[in-house]
Amino acid sequence: MNIKDQPIQFNCTVLRDGHQSLAATRMTTEQMLPVAPLLDEAGFSGLETWGGATIDSCLRFLGENPFDRLRKLKEVAPKTPHLMLLRGQNIVQYTSFPDDVVEAFVRCTAEAGCDIFRIFDALNDPENLRTAIAAVRACGKHARGEICYTTSPVHTLERFVEFGCKLAEMGCHSLAIKDMSGIITPYMAASLVRELTKQTGLPVTLHSHDTAGLAAASYIAATDAGALAVETSIAPFANGTAQPDTVRMLALLEGNPRRPTHFNLDLLQQIREKLEKVYAELSEFTSPANERNDPDILAFQIPGGMLSNFRTQLRELKMEDRTEEVMREVPVVREALGWIPLVTPTSQIVGTQAMLNVKFGRWKNFAPAAMDIALGKYGKTPGPIDPEVKKLAIKNSKQEPIDCRPADLLEPRMEKIRAELAAAGLPTTDEACVLYAMFPQQTVAWYKGERPAPSPPKDKPKPKLEGARKIKVSVGDRSLTAIVEEVP
Ligand code: CO
């Protein structure tokens, strides 16, 4: 049957993107477990429950083993396919990992209960996705190739479709438009869904964020254009910087021939009531700024997470009066670095460089991670790197640029890690090894039974940017602490 003759499917993101976007990824497994069985019965075609920043958050803040979380959720919600967000060769970190680590990670994740892997690369470089796609296929699981949506002179409809065709050729079972900034407009969404479906023959899902208030309208347009699915969350972990609320979306589709009619509205209401309590429990991590629509996103074309970060960071550096200048510098940095999309980790790198450019003069202080992009170490950028900036990166870093797949330069690492863990008297399972590869300190601490301290009691003043991560940026003889937030 033609997709257009079927009801539009909804995948629920509340257990991953919903709380990553609105509550700093702090929902615990304990808070999820009463909700998950209800989500399993409500009518969703998929439940996004894992990946993105959740693995880091489990280990760093919640004292949880992320694989245990996935197993538990799968056990209480066995009927609906589970989705995870995988950053291609970066897995769920910020740099490339050797193929054997990526493959082992995918195997462990598939065994723990993941059915659909949303695989993306911050640069939309197909080479960074090749190993992950093949590994997912080898496990007999569904590989969904994600196209990071952004706007720039090199991001044309043709280029996105070309990338979609490449993903199809590489073995993806379906495609998705991943609009992490929430900037896709309804007519663009419709054109992309239509062209991608036509040219690749694969079903297309639209994943957006309601940050600028566009997502719900774009979902309707995508529905009419023949998308397979859209991704919704459940209030209060919905709308604002997260996905549109499911009940709102159902109401917006009233009268549309593709409106799903099988959703259990009573159950959705019960879920919402439970989630209201969880949202209140997480109040120290939520913020009104994330709950509302922000037109600045459209003015500056940068993701919401990055924008809220910027404001805080600039305040801390006493540069508030230069916010506008820094925002205007973002496209300058993006252009010089080949018009890379802004999603974790490139959003942090570009943001930090824009700030440094404004504070110290353009490229006077070149952040090491930005130099790595200029040297090709993150992969092939969508547009060319500014030759002057590249020269400067070579000179400052005393390194040569690369044009191969970054992971081609990496030696296999699994057996080395296994030996290290064995020497430390720790478990040597593949799960332990892949977690250790990405989060060595936190993984060792977890296996030794050292749990992170519980968050401060509610009556204490709210810690600044509790959900964000601090990175040190060395600037000559001084170092700046850049505060970064993951862009989901
Ligand atoms: Co997202």
GROMACS .gro file of C-alpha atoms and ligand atoms in nm:
model
  489
    1MET     CA    1   0.000   0.000   0.000
    2ASN     CA    2   0.116   0.350  -0.079
    3ILE     CA    3   0.246   0.543   0.224
    4LYS     CA    4   0.006   0.827   0.145
    5ASP     CA    5  -0.289   0.590   0.195
    6GLN     CA    6  -0.177   0.497   0.546
    7PRO     CA    7  -0.216   0.698   0.863
    8ILE     CA    8   0.091   0.907   0.945
    9GLN     CA    9   0.295   0.732   1.215
   10PHE     CA   10   0.408   0.900   1.536
   11ASN     CA   11   0.728   0.802   1.714
   12CYS     CA   12   0.743   0.918   2.074
   13THR     CA   13   1.061   1.094   2.184
   14VAL     CA   14   0.973   1.172   2.546
   15LEU     CA   15   1.218   0.922   2.699
   16ARG     CA   16   1.513   1.061   2.500
   17ASP     CA   17   1.488   1.388   2.308
   18GLY     CA   18   1.195   1.520   2.516
   19HIS     CA   19   1.388   1.531   2.841
   20GLN     CA   20   1.723   1.595   2.671
   21SER     CA   21   1.575   1.912   2.521
   22LEU     CA   22   1.378   2.032   2.822
   23ALA     CA   23   1.532   1.880   3.135
   24ALA     CA   24   1.904   1.848   3.062
   25THR     CA   25   1.871   1.470   2.998
   26ARG     CA   26   1.811   1.407   3.368
   27MET     CA   27   1.508   1.174   3.363
   28THR     CA   28   1.608   0.861   3.553
   29THR     CA   29   1.520   0.503   3.463
   30GLU     CA   30   1.311   0.487   3.779
   31GLN     CA   31   1.107   0.784   3.655
   32MET     CA   32   1.067   0.623   3.313
   33LEU     CA   33   0.962   0.274   3.417
   34PRO     CA   34   0.602   0.355   3.523
   35VAL     CA   35   0.546   0.546   3.198
   36ALA     CA   36   0.706   0.309   2.947
   37PRO     CA   37   0.438   0.032   2.956
   38LEU     CA   38   0.168   0.293   2.893
   39LEU     CA   39   0.366   0.438   2.601
   40ASP     CA   40   0.388   0.084   2.464
   41GLU     CA   41   0.006   0.065   2.447
   42ALA     CA   42  -0.077   0.421   2.343
   43GLY     CA   43  -0.045   0.382   1.965
   44PHE     CA   44   0.310   0.493   1.883
   45SER     CA   45   0.504   0.327   1.601
   46GLY     CA   46   0.835   0.377   1.777
   47LEU     CA   47   0.974   0.487   2.112
   48GLU     CA   48   1.299   0.680   2.121
   49THR     CA   49   1.450   0.568   2.449
   50TRP     CA   50   1.826   0.577   2.417
   51GLY     CA   51   2.135   0.741   2.268
   52GLY     CA   52   2.221   1.106   2.218
   53ALA     CA   53   2.323   1.249   2.554
   54THR     CA   54   2.143   0.985   2.765
   55ILE     CA   55   2.443   0.753   2.791
   56ASP     CA   56   2.673   1.029   2.910
   57SER     CA   57   2.405   1.151   3.153
   58CYS     CA   58   2.346   0.801   3.298
   59LEU     CA   59   2.713   0.762   3.381
   60ARG     CA   60   2.804   1.120   3.469
   61PHE     CA   61   2.503   1.237   3.666
   62LEU     CA   62   2.263   0.954   3.745
   63GLY     CA   63   2.484   0.667   3.857
   64GLU     CA   64   2.317   0.432   3.610
   65ASN     CA   65   2.447   0.175   3.367
   66PRO     CA   66   2.299   0.291   3.034
   67PHE     CA   67   2.270  -0.064   2.896
   68ASP     CA   68   2.070  -0.168   3.204
   69ARG     CA   69   1.833   0.119   3.132
   70LEU     CA   70   1.772   0.001   2.777
   71ARG     CA   71   1.715  -0.359   2.890
   72LYS     CA   72   1.467  -0.253   3.158
   73LEU     CA   73   1.274  -0.027   2.920
   74LYS     CA   74   1.260  -0.301   2.659
   75GLU     CA   75   1.131  -0.542   2.917
   76VAL     CA   76   0.840  -0.320   3.023
   77ALA     CA   77   0.770  -0.191   2.669
   78PRO     CA   78   0.835  -0.491   2.445
   79LYS     CA   79   0.580  -0.432   2.168
   80THR     CA   80   0.683  -0.100   2.015
   81PRO     CA   81   1.021  -0.076   1.839
   82HIS     CA   82   1.283   0.115   2.037
   83LEU     CA   83   1.490   0.385   1.868
   84MET     CA   84   1.828   0.528   1.956
   85LEU     CA   85   2.030   0.821   1.824
   86LEU     CA   86   2.381   0.727   1.712
   87ARG     CA   87   2.644   0.983   1.603
   88GLY     CA   88   2.796   0.758   1.336
   89GLN     CA   89   3.167   0.708   1.389
   90ASN     CA   90   3.151   0.930   1.702
   91ILE     CA   91   2.907   0.678   1.862
   92VAL     CA   92   2.773   0.904   2.140
   93GLN     CA   93   3.087   1.109   2.191
   94TYR     CA   94   3.267   1.391   2.012
   95THR     CA   95   3.549   1.225   1.818
   96SER     CA   96   3.592   0.933   1.582
   97PHE     CA   97   3.629   0.583   1.725
   98PRO     CA   98   3.790   0.284   1.553
   99ASP     CA   99   3.557   0.058   1.355
  100ASP     CA  100   3.584  -0.230   1.603
  101VAL     CA  101   3.451  -0.008   1.884
  102VAL     CA  102   3.162   0.117   1.668
  103GLU     CA  103   3.074  -0.239   1.569
  104ALA     CA  104   3.087  -0.370   1.925
  105PHE     CA  105   2.875  -0.079   2.045
  106VAL     CA  106   2.607  -0.149   1.785
  107ARG     CA  107   2.606  -0.521   1.871
  108CYS     CA  108   2.568  -0.453   2.245
  109THR     CA  109   2.293  -0.200   2.179
  110ALA     CA  110   2.103  -0.437   1.950
  111GLU     CA  111   2.131  -0.714   2.210
  112ALA     CA  112   2.010  -0.483   2.486
  113GLY     CA  113   1.691  -0.411   2.291
  114CYS     CA  114   1.732  -0.136   2.032
  115ASP     CA  115   1.545  -0.197   1.706
  116ILE     CA  116   1.590   0.119   1.500
  117PHE     CA  117   1.920   0.307   1.486
  118ARG     CA  118   1.898   0.675   1.389
  119ILE     CA  119   2.244   0.727   1.245
  120PHE     CA  120   2.379   1.074   1.173
  121ASP     CA  121   2.699   1.263   1.117
  122ALA     CA  122   2.740   1.628   1.211
  123LEU     CA  123   2.901   1.699   0.872
  124ASN     CA  124   2.662   1.480   0.669
  125ASP     CA  125   2.976   1.298   0.553
  126PRO     CA  126   2.862   0.954   0.432
  127GLU     CA  127   3.202   0.802   0.506
  128ASN     CA  128   3.145   0.865   0.877
  129LEU     CA  129   2.823   0.660   0.858
  130ARG     CA  130   2.945   0.363   0.658
  131THR     CA  131   3.063   0.142   0.946
  132ALA     CA  132   2.761   0.213   1.165
  133ILE     CA  133   2.512   0.137   0.887
  134ALA     CA  134   2.688  -0.190   0.801
  135ALA     CA  135   2.706  -0.288   1.170
  136VAL     CA  136   2.333  -0.226   1.222
  137ARG     CA  137   2.251  -0.431   0.913
  138ALA     CA  138   2.478  -0.712   1.030
  139CYS     CA  139   2.272  -0.731   1.352
  140GLY     CA  140   1.951  -0.758   1.148
  141LYS     CA  141   1.829  -0.424   1.283
  142HIS     CA  142   1.684  -0.119   1.109
  143ALA     CA  143   1.927   0.150   0.992
  144ARG     CA  144   1.761   0.490   0.961
  145GLY     CA  145   1.991   0.736   0.787
  146GLU     CA  146   1.952   1.088   0.924
  147ILE     CA  147   2.006   1.395   0.712
  148CYS     CA  148   2.107   1.690   0.931
  149TYR     CA  149   1.905   1.984   0.811
  150THR     CA  150   2.062   2.326   0.803
  151THR     CA  151   2.055   2.634   0.585
  152SER     CA  152   2.357   2.766   0.394
  153PRO     CA  153   2.447   2.846   0.034
  154VAL     CA  154   2.569   2.488  -0.014
  155HIS     CA  155   2.270   2.318   0.150
  156THR     CA  156   2.033   2.302  -0.142
  157LEU     CA  157   1.745   2.063  -0.198
  158GLU     CA  158   1.959   1.886  -0.460
  159ARG     CA  159   2.247   1.834  -0.218
  160PHE     CA  160   2.019   1.693   0.053
  161VAL     CA  161   1.860   1.455  -0.198
  162GLU     CA  162   2.203   1.353  -0.326
  163PHE     CA  163   2.304   1.271   0.032
  164GLY     CA  164   1.978   1.079   0.079
  165CYS     CA  165   2.055   0.872  -0.232
  166LYS     CA  166   2.400   0.799  -0.093
  167LEU     CA  167   2.247   0.678   0.235
  168ALA     CA  168   2.008   0.454   0.041
  169GLU     CA  169   2.298   0.312  -0.159
  170MET     CA  170   2.487   0.244   0.164
  171GLY     CA  171   2.204   0.024   0.289
  172CYS     CA  172   1.977   0.243   0.502
  173HIS     CA  173   1.628   0.098   0.539
  174SER     CA  174   1.468   0.438   0.577
  175LEU     CA  175   1.562   0.805   0.594
  176ALA     CA  176   1.487   1.094   0.824
  177ILE     CA  177   1.526   1.467   0.806
  178LYS     CA  178   1.685   1.563   1.135
  179ASP     CA  179   1.600   1.926   1.199
  180MET     CA  180   1.781   1.976   1.530
  181SER     CA  181   1.750   2.356   1.516
  182GLY     CA  182   1.378   2.356   1.441
  183ILE     CA  183   1.425   2.580   1.139
  184ILE     CA  184   1.270   2.373   0.861
  185THR     CA  185   0.971   2.554   0.714
  186PRO     CA  186   0.654   2.372   0.606
  187TYR     CA  187   0.710   2.409   0.232
  188MET     CA  188   1.074   2.306   0.256
  189ALA     CA  189   0.973   2.003   0.461
  190ALA     CA  190   0.715   1.909   0.197
  191SER     CA  191   0.962   1.949  -0.092
  192LEU     CA  192   1.231   1.748   0.085
  193VAL     CA  193   0.997   1.465   0.184
  194ARG     CA  194   0.857   1.447  -0.167
  195GLU     CA  195   1.194   1.452  -0.346
  196LEU     CA  196   1.367   1.215  -0.104
  197THR     CA  197   1.081   0.965  -0.130
  198LYS     CA  198   1.077   0.990  -0.508
  199GLN     CA  199   1.452   0.970  -0.565
  200THR     CA  200   1.542   0.707  -0.305
  201GLY     CA  201   1.226   0.497  -0.288
  202LEU     CA  202   1.271   0.487   0.091
  203PRO     CA  203   1.019   0.595   0.356
  204VAL     CA  204   1.102   0.934   0.509
  205THR     CA  205   1.047   1.054   0.867
  206LEU     CA  206   1.058   1.416   0.978
  207HIS     CA  207   1.222   1.486   1.315
  208SER     CA  208   1.199   1.850   1.420
  209HIS     CA  209   1.198   2.071   1.727
  210ASP     CA  210   0.934   2.330   1.807
  211THR     CA  211   1.199   2.582   1.912
  212ALA     CA  212   1.091   2.848   1.665
  213GLY     CA  213   0.726   2.738   1.656
  214LEU     CA  214   0.751   2.577   1.312
  215ALA     CA  215   0.758   2.203   1.384
  216ALA     CA  216   0.386   2.129   1.404
  217ALA     CA  217   0.312   2.308   1.076
  218SER     CA  218   0.607   2.135   0.911
  219TYR     CA  219   0.474   1.798   1.036
  220ILE     CA  220   0.138   1.866   0.867
  221ALA     CA  221   0.315   1.961   0.544
  222ALA     CA  222   0.532   1.647   0.566
  223THR     CA  223   0.221   1.436   0.626
  224ASP     CA  224   0.057   1.575   0.313
  225ALA     CA  225   0.379   1.524   0.115
  226GLY     CA  226   0.388   1.152   0.199
  227ALA     CA  227   0.618   1.118   0.500
  228LEU     CA  228   0.605   0.782   0.678
  229ALA     CA  229   0.628   0.930   1.027
  230VAL     CA  230   0.681   1.238   1.239
  231GLU     CA  231   0.825   1.248   1.590
  232THR     CA  232   0.624   1.383   1.880
  233SER     CA  233   0.670   1.406   2.254
  234ILE     CA  234   0.431   1.436   2.545
  235ALA     CA  235   0.375   1.753   2.747
  236PRO     CA  236   0.526   1.884   2.964
  237PHE     CA  237   0.833   1.729   2.798
  238ALA     CA  238   0.709   1.862   2.463
  239ASN     CA  239   0.691   2.184   2.258
  240GLY     CA  240   0.948   2.462   2.301
  241THR     CA  241   1.293   2.319   2.234
  242ALA     CA  242   1.148   1.964   2.221
  243GLN     CA  243   0.911   1.793   1.976
  244PRO     CA  244   0.545   1.901   1.942
  245ASP     CA  245   0.304   1.738   2.187
  246THR     CA  246   0.126   1.426   2.061
  247VAL     CA  247  -0.226   1.535   2.156
  248ARG     CA  248  -0.171   1.876   2.001
  249MET     CA  249  -0.049   1.710   1.682
  250LEU     CA  250  -0.352   1.480   1.669
  251ALA     CA  251  -0.579   1.783   1.701
  252LEU     CA  252  -0.391   1.971   1.431
  253LEU     CA  253  -0.445   1.679   1.194
  254GLU     CA  254  -0.820   1.667   1.260
  255GLY     CA  255  -0.989   1.635   0.918
  256ASN     CA  256  -0.670   1.519   0.748
  257PRO     CA  257  -0.719   1.181   0.574
  258ARG     CA  258  -0.391   1.057   0.722
  259ARG     CA  259  -0.475   1.142   1.084
  260PRO     CA  260  -0.415   0.834   1.299
  261THR     CA  261  -0.736   0.717   1.468
  262HIS     CA  262  -0.596   0.437   1.682
  263PHE     CA  263  -0.441   0.648   1.960
  264ASN     CA  264  -0.574   0.584   2.309
  265LEU     CA  265  -0.642   0.935   2.435
  266ASP     CA  266  -0.721   0.824   2.792
  267LEU     CA  267  -0.387   0.654   2.809
  268LEU     CA  268  -0.213   0.961   2.668
  269GLN     CA  269  -0.380   1.163   2.944
  270GLN     CA  270  -0.261   0.918   3.210
  271ILE     CA  271   0.092   0.936   3.073
  272ARG     CA  272   0.078   1.312   3.081
  273GLU     CA  273  -0.029   1.316   3.445
  274LYS     CA  274   0.261   1.092   3.540
  275LEU     CA  275   0.501   1.307   3.341
  276GLU     CA  276   0.378   1.627   3.508
  277LYS     CA  277   0.505   1.483   3.837
  278VAL     CA  278   0.839   1.388   3.684
  279TYR     CA  279   0.874   1.736   3.533
  280ALA     CA  280   0.818   1.890   3.875
  281GLU     CA  281   1.077   1.655   4.026
  282LEU     CA  282   1.327   1.776   3.765
  283SER     CA  283   1.249   2.146   3.819
  284GLU     CA  284   1.610   2.238   3.888
  285PHE     CA  285   1.696   2.134   3.532
  286THR     CA  286   1.404   2.289   3.348
  287SER     CA  287   1.375   2.650   3.240
  288PRO     CA  288   1.096   2.872   3.107
  289ALA     CA  289   1.328   2.991   2.828
  290ASN     CA  290   1.326   2.640   2.677
  291GLU     CA  291   0.949   2.605   2.706
  292ARG     CA  292   0.859   2.893   2.478
  293ASN     CA  293   0.915   2.962   2.110
  294ASP     CA  294   1.213   3.178   2.031
  295PRO     CA  295   1.211   3.383   1.709
  296ASP     CA  296   1.584   3.454   1.754
  297ILE     CA  297   1.642   3.101   1.629
  298LEU     CA  298   1.511   3.212   1.291
  299ALA     CA  299   1.698   3.541   1.297
  300PHE     CA  300   2.031   3.372   1.365
  301GLN     CA  301   1.960   3.022   1.229
  302ILE     CA  302   2.126   2.852   1.521
  303PRO     CA  303   1.990   2.576   1.745
  304GLY     CA  304   1.805   2.664   2.064
  305GLY     CA  305   2.043   2.479   2.294
  306MET     CA  306   2.330   2.673   2.150
  307LEU     CA  307   2.151   3.006   2.182
  308SER     CA  308   2.057   2.968   2.548
  309ASN     CA  309   2.415   2.860   2.614
  310PHE     CA  310   2.561   3.153   2.439
  311ARG     CA  311   2.367   3.396   2.647
  312THR     CA  312   2.487   3.246   2.972
  313GLN     CA  313   2.841   3.202   2.853
  314LEU     CA  314   2.866   3.560   2.730
  315ARG     CA  315   2.727   3.685   3.059
  316GLU     CA  316   2.997   3.494   3.245
  317LEU     CA  317   3.265   3.642   3.022
  318LYS     CA  318   3.113   3.987   3.070
  319MET     CA  319   3.047   4.008   2.698
  320GLU     CA  320   2.667   4.039   2.713
  321ASP     CA  321   2.681   4.362   2.521
  322ARG     CA  322   2.844   4.172   2.234
  323THR     CA  323   2.586   3.893   2.202
  324GLU     CA  324   2.458   4.022   1.871
  325GLU     CA  325   2.813   4.045   1.734
  326VAL     CA  326   2.885   3.686   1.836
  327MET     CA  327   2.563   3.565   1.672
  328ARG     CA  328   2.664   3.746   1.352
  329GLU     CA  329   3.004   3.581   1.371
  330VAL     CA  330   2.853   3.230   1.366
  331PRO     CA  331   2.785   3.228   0.988
  332VAL     CA  332   3.133   3.371   0.928
  333VAL     CA  333   3.290   3.080   1.117
  334ARG     CA  334   3.055   2.831   0.951
  335GLU     CA  335   3.145   2.957   0.606
  336ALA     CA  336   3.520   2.942   0.676
  337LEU     CA  337   3.475   2.587   0.807
  338GLY     CA  338   3.288   2.463   0.500
  339TRP     CA  339   2.931   2.546   0.610
  340ILE     CA  340   2.907   2.267   0.863
  341PRO     CA  341   2.563   2.201   1.017
  342LEU     CA  342   2.525   2.300   1.382
  343VAL     CA  343   2.464   1.985   1.581
  344THR     CA  344   2.665   1.812   1.852
  345PRO     CA  345   2.964   1.840   1.841
  346THR     CA  346   3.004   2.105   1.567
  347SER     CA  347   2.759   2.344   1.736
  348GLN     CA  348   2.991   2.375   2.036
  349ILE     CA  349   3.301   2.414   1.824
  350VAL     CA  350   3.156   2.683   1.599
  351GLY     CA  351   2.999   2.865   1.895
  352THR     CA  352   3.325   2.876   2.088
  353GLN     CA  353   3.521   2.994   1.784
  354ALA     CA  354   3.268   3.270   1.712
  355MET     CA  355   3.309   3.392   2.067
  356LEU     CA  356   3.690   3.381   2.045
  357ASN     CA  357   3.681   3.569   1.715
  358VAL     CA  358   3.476   3.848   1.866
  359LYS     CA  359   3.676   3.866   2.186
  360PHE     CA  360   4.028   3.847   2.042
  361GLY     CA  361   3.988   3.932   1.674
  362ARG     CA  362   3.907   3.698   1.387
  363TRP     CA  363   4.115   3.373   1.403
  364LYS     CA  364   4.361   3.535   1.644
  365ASN     CA  365   4.282   3.252   1.881
  366PHE     CA  366   4.207   2.937   1.690
  367ALA     CA  367   4.041   2.671   1.910
  368PRO     CA  368   4.206   2.329   1.863
  369ALA     CA  369   3.876   2.157   1.778
  370ALA     CA  370   3.800   2.421   1.512
  371MET     CA  371   4.148   2.366   1.368
  372ASP     CA  372   4.070   1.994   1.351
  373ILE     CA  373   3.763   2.068   1.139
  374ALA     CA  374   3.976   2.284   0.907
  375LEU     CA  375   4.228   1.997   0.882
  376GLY     CA  376   3.959   1.745   0.783
  377LYS     CA  377   3.981   1.551   1.108
  378TYR     CA  378   3.604   1.540   1.153
  379GLY     CA  379   3.546   1.434   0.792
  380LYS     CA  380   3.462   1.603   0.469
  381THR     CA  381   3.283   1.936   0.516
  382PRO     CA  382   2.982   2.023   0.299
  383GLY     CA  383   3.159   2.323   0.142
  384PRO     CA  384   3.529   2.401   0.096
  385ILE     CA  385   3.738   2.523   0.391
  386ASP     CA  386   3.858   2.883   0.351
  387PRO     CA  387   4.218   2.837   0.219
  388GLU     CA  388   4.359   3.110   0.447
  389VAL     CA  389   4.198   2.955   0.753
  390LYS     CA  390   4.328   2.615   0.651
  391LYS     CA  391   4.680   2.753   0.614
  392LEU     CA  392   4.654   2.909   0.958
  393ALA     CA  393   4.534   2.579   1.107
  394ILE     CA  394   4.831   2.396   0.953
  395LYS     CA  395   5.071   2.659   1.085
  396ASN     CA  396   4.924   2.679   1.437
  397SER     CA  397   4.875   2.307   1.488
  398LYS     CA  398   5.194   2.202   1.307
  399GLN     CA  399   4.985   1.923   1.156
  400GLU     CA  400   4.896   1.825   0.802
  401PRO     CA  401   4.537   1.814   0.674
  402ILE     CA  402   4.385   1.473   0.596
  403ASP     CA  403   4.141   1.382   0.321
  404CYS     CA  404   4.063   1.021   0.410
  405ARG     CA  405   3.794   0.901   0.649
  406PRO     CA  406   3.921   1.005   0.996
  407ALA     CA  407   3.864   0.655   1.140
  408ASP     CA  408   4.095   0.506   0.874
  409LEU     CA  409   4.382   0.644   1.078
  410LEU     CA  410   4.275   0.465   1.395
  411GLU     CA  411   4.402   0.127   1.513
  412PRO     CA  412   4.154  -0.131   1.645
  413ARG     CA  413   4.109  -0.070   2.017
  414MET     CA  414   3.874  -0.328   2.171
  415GLU     CA  415   4.138  -0.580   2.275
  416LYS     CA  416   4.363  -0.313   2.422
  417ILE     CA  417   4.073  -0.186   2.629
  418ARG     CA  418   3.988  -0.539   2.741
  419ALA     CA  419   4.343  -0.586   2.863
  420GLU     CA  420   4.336  -0.255   3.049
  421LEU     CA  421   4.009  -0.341   3.219
  422ALA     CA  422   4.134  -0.689   3.310
  423ALA     CA  423   4.451  -0.539   3.460
  424ALA     CA  424   4.233  -0.309   3.670
  425GLY     CA  425   4.024  -0.603   3.790
  426LEU     CA  426   3.712  -0.473   3.617
  427PRO     CA  427   3.458  -0.653   3.393
  428THR     CA  428   3.584  -0.715   3.040
  429THR     CA  429   3.253  -0.760   2.857
  430ASP     CA  430   3.197  -0.578   2.527
  431GLU     CA  431   2.954  -0.348   2.709
  432ALA     CA  432   3.217  -0.249   2.963
  433CYS     CA  433   3.473  -0.201   2.685
  434VAL     CA  434   3.259   0.028   2.467
  435LEU     CA  435   3.153   0.240   2.764
  436TYR     CA  436   3.514   0.262   2.878
  437ALA     CA  437   3.624   0.365   2.526
  438MET     CA  438   3.396   0.668   2.543
  439PHE     CA  439   3.374   0.754   2.914
  440PRO     CA  440   3.678   0.596   3.081
  441GLN     CA  441   3.663   0.774   3.418
  442GLN     CA  442   3.288   0.746   3.462
  443THR     CA  443   3.282   0.382   3.354
  444VAL     CA  444   3.555   0.282   3.597
  445ALA     CA  445   3.376   0.472   3.874
  446TRP     CA  446   3.047   0.299   3.794
  447TYR     CA  447   3.196  -0.049   3.798
  448LYS     CA  448   3.375   0.026   4.123
  449GLY     CA  449   3.042   0.122   4.273
  450GLU     CA  450   3.127   0.490   4.307
  451ARG     CA  451   2.808   0.675   4.219
  452PRO     CA  452   2.793   1.048   4.145
  453ALA     CA  453   2.666   1.259   4.433
  454PRO     CA  454   2.291   1.319   4.418
  455SER     CA  455   2.191   1.662   4.289
  456PRO     CA  456   2.165   1.937   4.552
  457PRO     CA  457   1.840   1.973   4.747
  458LYS     CA  458   1.570   2.190   4.591
  459ASP     CA  459   1.593   2.481   4.835
  460LYS     CA  460   1.955   2.551   4.741
  461PRO     CA  461   2.014   2.808   4.466
  462LYS     CA  462   1.994   2.656   4.124
  463PRO     CA  463   2.341   2.575   3.992
  464LYS     CA  464   2.436   2.756   3.678
  465LEU     CA  465   2.384   2.551   3.362
  466GLU     CA  466   2.365   2.224   3.551
  467GLY     CA  467   2.274   2.043   3.232
  468ALA     CA  468   2.567   2.167   3.036
  469ARG     CA  469   2.918   2.040   3.010
  470LYS     CA  470   3.227   2.253   3.056
  471ILE     CA  471   3.515   2.234   2.815
  472LYS     CA  472   3.848   2.406   2.850
  473VAL     CA  473   3.960   2.613   2.557
  474SER     CA  474   4.323   2.713   2.566
  475VAL     CA  475   4.389   3.058   2.438
  476GLY     CA  476   4.761   3.124   2.428
  477ASP     CA  477   4.875   3.132   2.788
  478ARG     CA  478   4.527   3.158   2.931
  479SER     CA  479   4.237   2.924   2.920
  480LEU     CA  480   3.871   2.998   2.883
  481THR     CA  481   3.606   2.766   3.011
  482ALA     CA  482   3.346   2.722   2.744
  483ILE     CA  483   3.013   2.593   2.858
  484VAL     CA  484   2.846   2.375   2.604
  485GLU     CA  485   2.515   2.203   2.580
  486GLU     CA  486   2.437   1.913   2.353
  487VAL     CA  487   2.225   1.991   2.052
  488PRO     CA  488   1.978   1.705   2.018
  489CO      CO  489   1.619   1.608   1.813
   0.00000   0.00000   0.00000
